[in-house]
Amino acid sequence: IYTLSLHDALPILESIHKAVGEHTIVMSLMNGVDSEELIAKHIGKEKLLYSLIKVASHKENDEYIFDPATTIGIIFGEQTQPYQSERVKAVGELFENTGIHYRVTEDIMEEIWSKFRLNVCNNLPQAILGAGVGCYEDSIHMNAIREGLRQELEAVSATSLHGSAVKKNARFSTLQDLDAGRHTEIDMFSKALADMGKELGIATPYNEFTYHMIKALEEKNDGIFDYTNDTEATCSK
């Protein structure tokens, strides 16, 4: 079983078919709602077992630190019956007794969209502000932004949220990426949602703004806005 869990794994899609055989099961643990669709273009949808991962982690130096108390683990399942298929059973047997948290679901697409909602609505505004997740509890303005993003997402696809408790100072993955000077997964979040909105004729101004704002923060981390050596005077009135 090959699992794709990082945004950086996307470039290998051109050659992934070389590693896929007749009985291969491919599980994508990437964020977003379109990773299976992207992979299917290269190996066919029949090889994919839809899945996601919910994990609380942060990076310290060269290692990732996981919080077992808030780590739900890998969730996977078939889109249609039979939900307890042979390959679902095979993956369950593989994970059994490994210490890996996992569960099988009969509502895999709802689970994937629920995590997508969490990322778009909670992950992104926090990343722009640069504050812990407690900002949503302490600021009506942050709640207004989150609500705007939520309404746009639910206009594209009705979802329900299945989250886990986190501390107020928690920093989700997008903010962790910006803190570390890395590029984010914003293309798989607000960009993907805005593209879907355009196809459906649904306006998504909150997500379009969020996409461009986080892209600008990536550019800031890349040094594009470093004007410390700019000696040319500018004036404003």
Short mmCIF file of C-alpha atoms in Angstrom, two decimals:
data_model
loop_
_atom_site.label_atom_id
_atom_site.label_comp_id
_atom_site.label_asym_id
_atom_site.label_seq_id
_atom_site.Cartn_x
_atom_site.Cartn_y
_atom_site.Cartn_z
CA ILE A 1 0.00 0.00 0.00
CA TYR A 2 1.40 3.38 -1.00
CA THR A 3 0.14 6.36 1.01
CA LEU A 4 0.56 9.93 -0.24
CA SER A 5 0.45 12.27 2.73
CA LEU A 6 2.38 15.38 1.73
CA HIS A 7 1.64 18.22 -0.66
CA ASP A 8 5.21 17.73 -1.92
CA ALA A 9 4.19 14.28 -3.20
CA LEU A 10 2.23 15.79 -6.10
CA PRO A 11 5.22 15.89 -8.50
CA ILE A 12 5.58 12.09 -8.34
CA LEU A 13 2.16 11.57 -9.93
CA GLU A 14 3.72 11.48 -13.40
CA SER A 15 5.53 8.26 -12.45
CA ILE A 16 3.18 6.74 -9.86
CA HIS A 17 1.78 4.27 -12.38
CA LYS A 18 5.16 2.50 -12.35
CA ALA A 19 4.59 1.49 -8.71
CA VAL A 20 0.98 0.38 -9.15
CA GLY A 21 0.21 -3.23 -9.95
CA GLU A 22 -2.94 -5.31 -10.41
CA HIS A 23 -3.63 -5.65 -6.68
CA THR A 24 -2.25 -2.29 -5.46
CA ILE A 25 -4.42 -0.15 -3.18
CA VAL A 26 -3.61 3.56 -3.19
CA MET A 27 -4.66 5.74 -0.24
CA SER A 28 -4.14 9.50 -0.38
CA LEU A 29 -3.80 11.25 2.98
CA MET A 30 -3.35 14.68 1.43
CA ASN A 31 -5.57 17.53 2.52
CA GLY A 32 -8.26 18.91 0.26
CA VAL A 33 -11.13 17.20 -1.55
CA ASP A 34 -9.57 16.58 -4.95
CA SER A 35 -6.42 14.52 -4.31
CA GLU A 36 -8.12 11.26 -5.31
CA GLU A 37 -9.33 12.89 -8.50
CA LEU A 38 -5.81 14.06 -9.32
CA ILE A 39 -4.32 10.62 -8.66
CA ALA A 40 -7.08 8.83 -10.59
CA LYS A 41 -6.04 10.65 -13.76
CA HIS A 42 -2.77 8.71 -13.64
CA ILE A 43 -3.73 5.26 -12.32
CA GLY A 44 -7.52 4.98 -12.57
CA LYS A 45 -10.15 5.45 -9.87
CA GLU A 46 -10.51 1.71 -9.28
CA LYS A 47 -7.10 1.61 -7.54
CA LEU A 48 -8.08 4.22 -4.95
CA LEU A 49 -9.46 3.64 -1.48
CA TYR A 50 -10.71 7.03 -0.28
CA SER A 51 -9.15 8.14 2.98
CA LEU A 52 -8.00 11.03 5.15
CA ILE A 53 -5.95 11.56 8.28
CA LYS A 54 -6.72 13.66 11.35
CA VAL A 55 -3.63 14.26 13.43
CA ALA A 56 -2.51 16.90 15.92
CA SER A 57 1.17 17.62 15.38
CA HIS A 58 3.82 20.31 15.22
CA LYS A 59 7.37 20.42 13.96
CA GLU A 60 10.36 20.84 16.28
CA ASN A 61 13.72 21.06 14.55
CA ASP A 62 13.78 18.06 12.14
CA GLU A 63 11.01 16.00 13.71
CA TYR A 64 7.24 16.07 14.00
CA ILE A 65 5.72 15.82 17.48
CA PHE A 66 2.32 14.09 17.71
CA ASP A 67 -0.25 14.52 20.46
CA PRO A 68 -1.88 11.09 20.95
CA ALA A 69 -4.77 12.60 22.95
CA THR A 70 -6.00 14.60 19.94
CA THR A 71 -4.89 12.27 17.16
CA ILE A 72 -7.90 10.56 15.58
CA GLY A 73 -5.82 8.81 12.94
CA ILE A 74 -6.54 7.40 9.48
CA ILE A 75 -10.16 7.20 8.32
CA PHE A 76 -10.97 5.22 5.19
CA GLY A 77 -13.82 3.52 3.38
CA GLU A 78 -15.59 2.69 0.15
CA GLN A 79 -17.78 5.31 -1.53
CA THR A 80 -20.50 2.73 -2.20
CA GLN A 81 -21.53 -0.68 -0.96
CA PRO A 82 -20.15 -3.13 -0.07
CA TYR A 83 -18.60 -0.95 2.64
CA GLN A 84 -16.86 -3.93 4.23
CA SER A 85 -15.12 -4.84 1.00
CA GLU A 86 -12.18 -7.20 0.78
CA ARG A 87 -9.73 -4.34 0.38
CA VAL A 88 -11.20 -2.46 3.36
CA LYS A 89 -10.76 -5.63 5.42
CA ALA A 90 -7.20 -6.03 4.10
CA VAL A 91 -6.20 -2.50 5.13
CA GLY A 92 -7.83 -2.99 8.54
CA GLU A 93 -5.85 -6.19 9.06
CA LEU A 94 -2.68 -4.37 8.05
CA PHE A 95 -3.24 -1.62 10.64
CA GLU A 96 -4.38 -4.00 13.39
CA ASN A 97 -1.94 -4.28 16.31
CA THR A 98 0.36 -1.61 14.82
CA GLY A 99 -0.60 1.16 17.26
CA ILE A 100 -1.91 3.24 14.33
CA HIS A 101 -5.22 4.92 15.10
CA TYR A 102 -7.74 4.15 12.38
CA ARG A 103 -11.41 3.55 11.70
CA VAL A 104 -13.57 2.50 8.76
CA THR A 105 -16.48 4.73 7.71
CA GLU A 106 -19.51 4.30 5.47
CA ASP A 107 -19.55 8.07 4.85
CA ILE A 108 -16.07 8.70 3.52
CA MET A 109 -16.99 11.68 1.31
CA GLU A 110 -18.75 13.41 4.20
CA GLU A 111 -15.67 12.80 6.36
CA ILE A 112 -13.36 14.25 3.70
CA TRP A 113 -15.56 17.34 3.24
CA SER A 114 -15.83 17.76 7.01
CA LYS A 115 -12.05 17.97 7.32
CA PHE A 116 -11.97 20.31 4.32
CA ARG A 117 -14.44 22.57 6.13
CA LEU A 118 -12.27 22.56 9.25
CA ASN A 119 -9.21 23.51 7.21
CA VAL A 120 -10.88 26.26 5.19
CA CYS A 121 -12.85 27.86 8.02
CA ASN A 122 -10.50 27.44 11.00
CA ASN A 123 -7.06 26.86 9.55
CA LEU A 124 -6.84 29.77 7.11
CA PRO A 125 -8.06 32.88 9.02
CA GLN A 126 -5.81 31.92 11.94
CA ALA A 127 -2.85 31.69 9.57
CA ILE A 128 -3.44 35.20 8.25
CA LEU A 129 -3.73 36.65 11.78
CA GLY A 130 -0.80 34.62 13.11
CA ALA A 131 -2.53 33.78 16.40
CA GLY A 132 -3.59 30.68 18.29
CA VAL A 133 -6.92 28.99 17.64
CA GLY A 134 -8.38 30.76 20.68
CA CYS A 135 -8.76 33.83 18.45
CA TYR A 136 -12.14 32.52 17.27
CA GLU A 137 -13.41 32.43 20.84
CA ASP A 138 -12.02 35.83 21.75
CA SER A 139 -12.76 37.90 18.62
CA ILE A 140 -16.08 38.64 16.93
CA HIS A 141 -14.10 39.78 13.89
CA MET A 142 -12.35 36.43 13.48
CA ASN A 143 -15.71 34.74 13.85
CA ALA A 144 -17.15 36.94 11.11
CA ILE A 145 -14.36 35.88 8.73
CA ARG A 146 -14.79 32.23 9.63
CA GLU A 147 -18.54 32.50 9.10
CA GLY A 148 -18.06 34.05 5.66
CA LEU A 149 -15.79 31.21 4.61
CA ARG A 150 -18.21 28.64 6.03
CA GLN A 151 -21.20 30.04 4.15
CA GLU A 152 -19.30 29.92 0.87
CA LEU A 153 -18.15 26.36 1.47
CA GLU A 154 -21.61 25.15 2.40
CA ALA A 155 -23.02 26.84 -0.69
CA VAL A 156 -20.73 24.58 -2.71
CA SER A 157 -21.34 21.43 -0.70
CA ALA A 158 -23.35 20.83 2.50
CA THR A 159 -21.07 19.30 5.14
CA SER A 160 -20.98 18.61 8.85
CA LEU A 161 -18.02 19.18 11.14
CA HIS A 162 -16.41 16.34 13.11
CA GLY A 163 -13.53 17.88 15.02
CA SER A 164 -11.50 17.17 18.15
CA ALA A 165 -10.75 19.37 21.14
CA VAL A 166 -7.62 21.53 20.86
CA LYS A 167 -5.93 24.04 23.13
CA LYS A 168 -6.50 27.76 22.57
CA ASN A 169 -2.83 28.30 21.65
CA ALA A 170 -2.89 25.55 19.00
CA ARG A 171 -1.56 26.57 15.59
CA PHE A 172 -3.01 24.61 12.68
CA SER A 173 -0.96 23.38 9.72
CA THR A 174 -1.17 26.47 7.49
CA LEU A 175 0.06 28.76 10.26
CA GLN A 176 2.79 26.25 11.13
CA ASP A 177 3.93 26.34 7.50
CA LEU A 178 4.04 30.15 7.46
CA ASP A 179 5.82 30.23 10.85
CA ALA A 180 8.50 27.95 9.39
CA GLY A 181 8.81 29.89 6.13
CA ARG A 182 7.34 27.04 4.10
CA HIS A 183 4.80 27.24 1.29
CA THR A 184 1.31 26.14 2.34
CA GLU A 185 -1.47 23.94 0.98
CA ILE A 186 -3.66 26.94 0.15
CA ASP A 187 -4.10 25.73 -3.44
CA MET A 188 -5.85 22.64 -2.07
CA PHE A 189 -8.06 24.75 0.21
CA SER A 190 -9.42 28.14 -0.85
CA LYS A 191 -8.12 27.95 -4.43
CA ALA A 192 -9.85 24.60 -4.99
CA LEU A 193 -13.07 25.87 -3.41
CA ALA A 194 -13.04 29.07 -5.48
CA ASP A 195 -12.51 27.02 -8.65
CA MET A 196 -15.47 24.81 -7.76
CA GLY A 197 -17.53 27.91 -7.05
CA LYS A 198 -16.76 29.32 -10.50
CA GLU A 199 -17.86 26.07 -12.14
CA LEU A 200 -21.14 26.21 -10.21
CA GLY A 201 -21.69 29.96 -10.62
CA ILE A 202 -21.30 30.55 -6.85
CA ALA A 203 -19.40 33.64 -5.68
CA THR A 204 -16.62 32.95 -3.15
CA PRO A 205 -15.10 36.37 -2.30
CA TYR A 206 -13.94 35.36 1.19
CA ASN A 207 -12.05 32.38 -0.19
CA GLU A 208 -10.59 34.34 -3.09
CA PHE A 209 -9.31 37.00 -0.68
CA THR A 210 -7.94 34.33 1.67
CA TYR A 211 -6.16 32.57 -1.19
CA HIS A 212 -4.42 35.76 -2.38
CA MET A 213 -3.60 36.87 1.17
CA ILE A 214 -1.88 33.61 2.10
CA LYS A 215 -0.06 33.56 -1.25
CA ALA A 216 1.18 37.06 -0.40
CA LEU A 217 2.35 35.81 3.02
CA GLU A 218 4.27 33.05 1.24
CA GLU A 219 5.87 35.70 -0.96
CA LYS A 220 6.76 37.66 2.17
CA ASN A 221 8.49 34.58 3.58
CA ASP A 222 10.31 34.21 0.25
CA GLY A 223 11.74 37.72 0.69
CA ILE A 224 9.86 39.39 -2.16
CA PHE A 225 8.89 42.31 0.08
CA ASP A 226 12.32 42.83 1.64
CA TYR A 227 12.91 46.51 0.96
CA THR A 228 15.64 47.04 3.58
CA ASN A 229 18.23 47.91 0.92
CA ASP A 230 15.89 50.10 -1.11
CA THR A 231 17.28 53.64 -0.86
CA GLU A 232 14.73 55.22 -3.19
CA ALA A 233 12.50 57.60 -1.27
CA THR A 234 8.73 57.22 -1.40
CA CYS A 235 6.19 59.80 -0.35
CA SER A 236 2.58 59.57 0.72
CA LYS A 237 -0.01 62.22 1.47
#
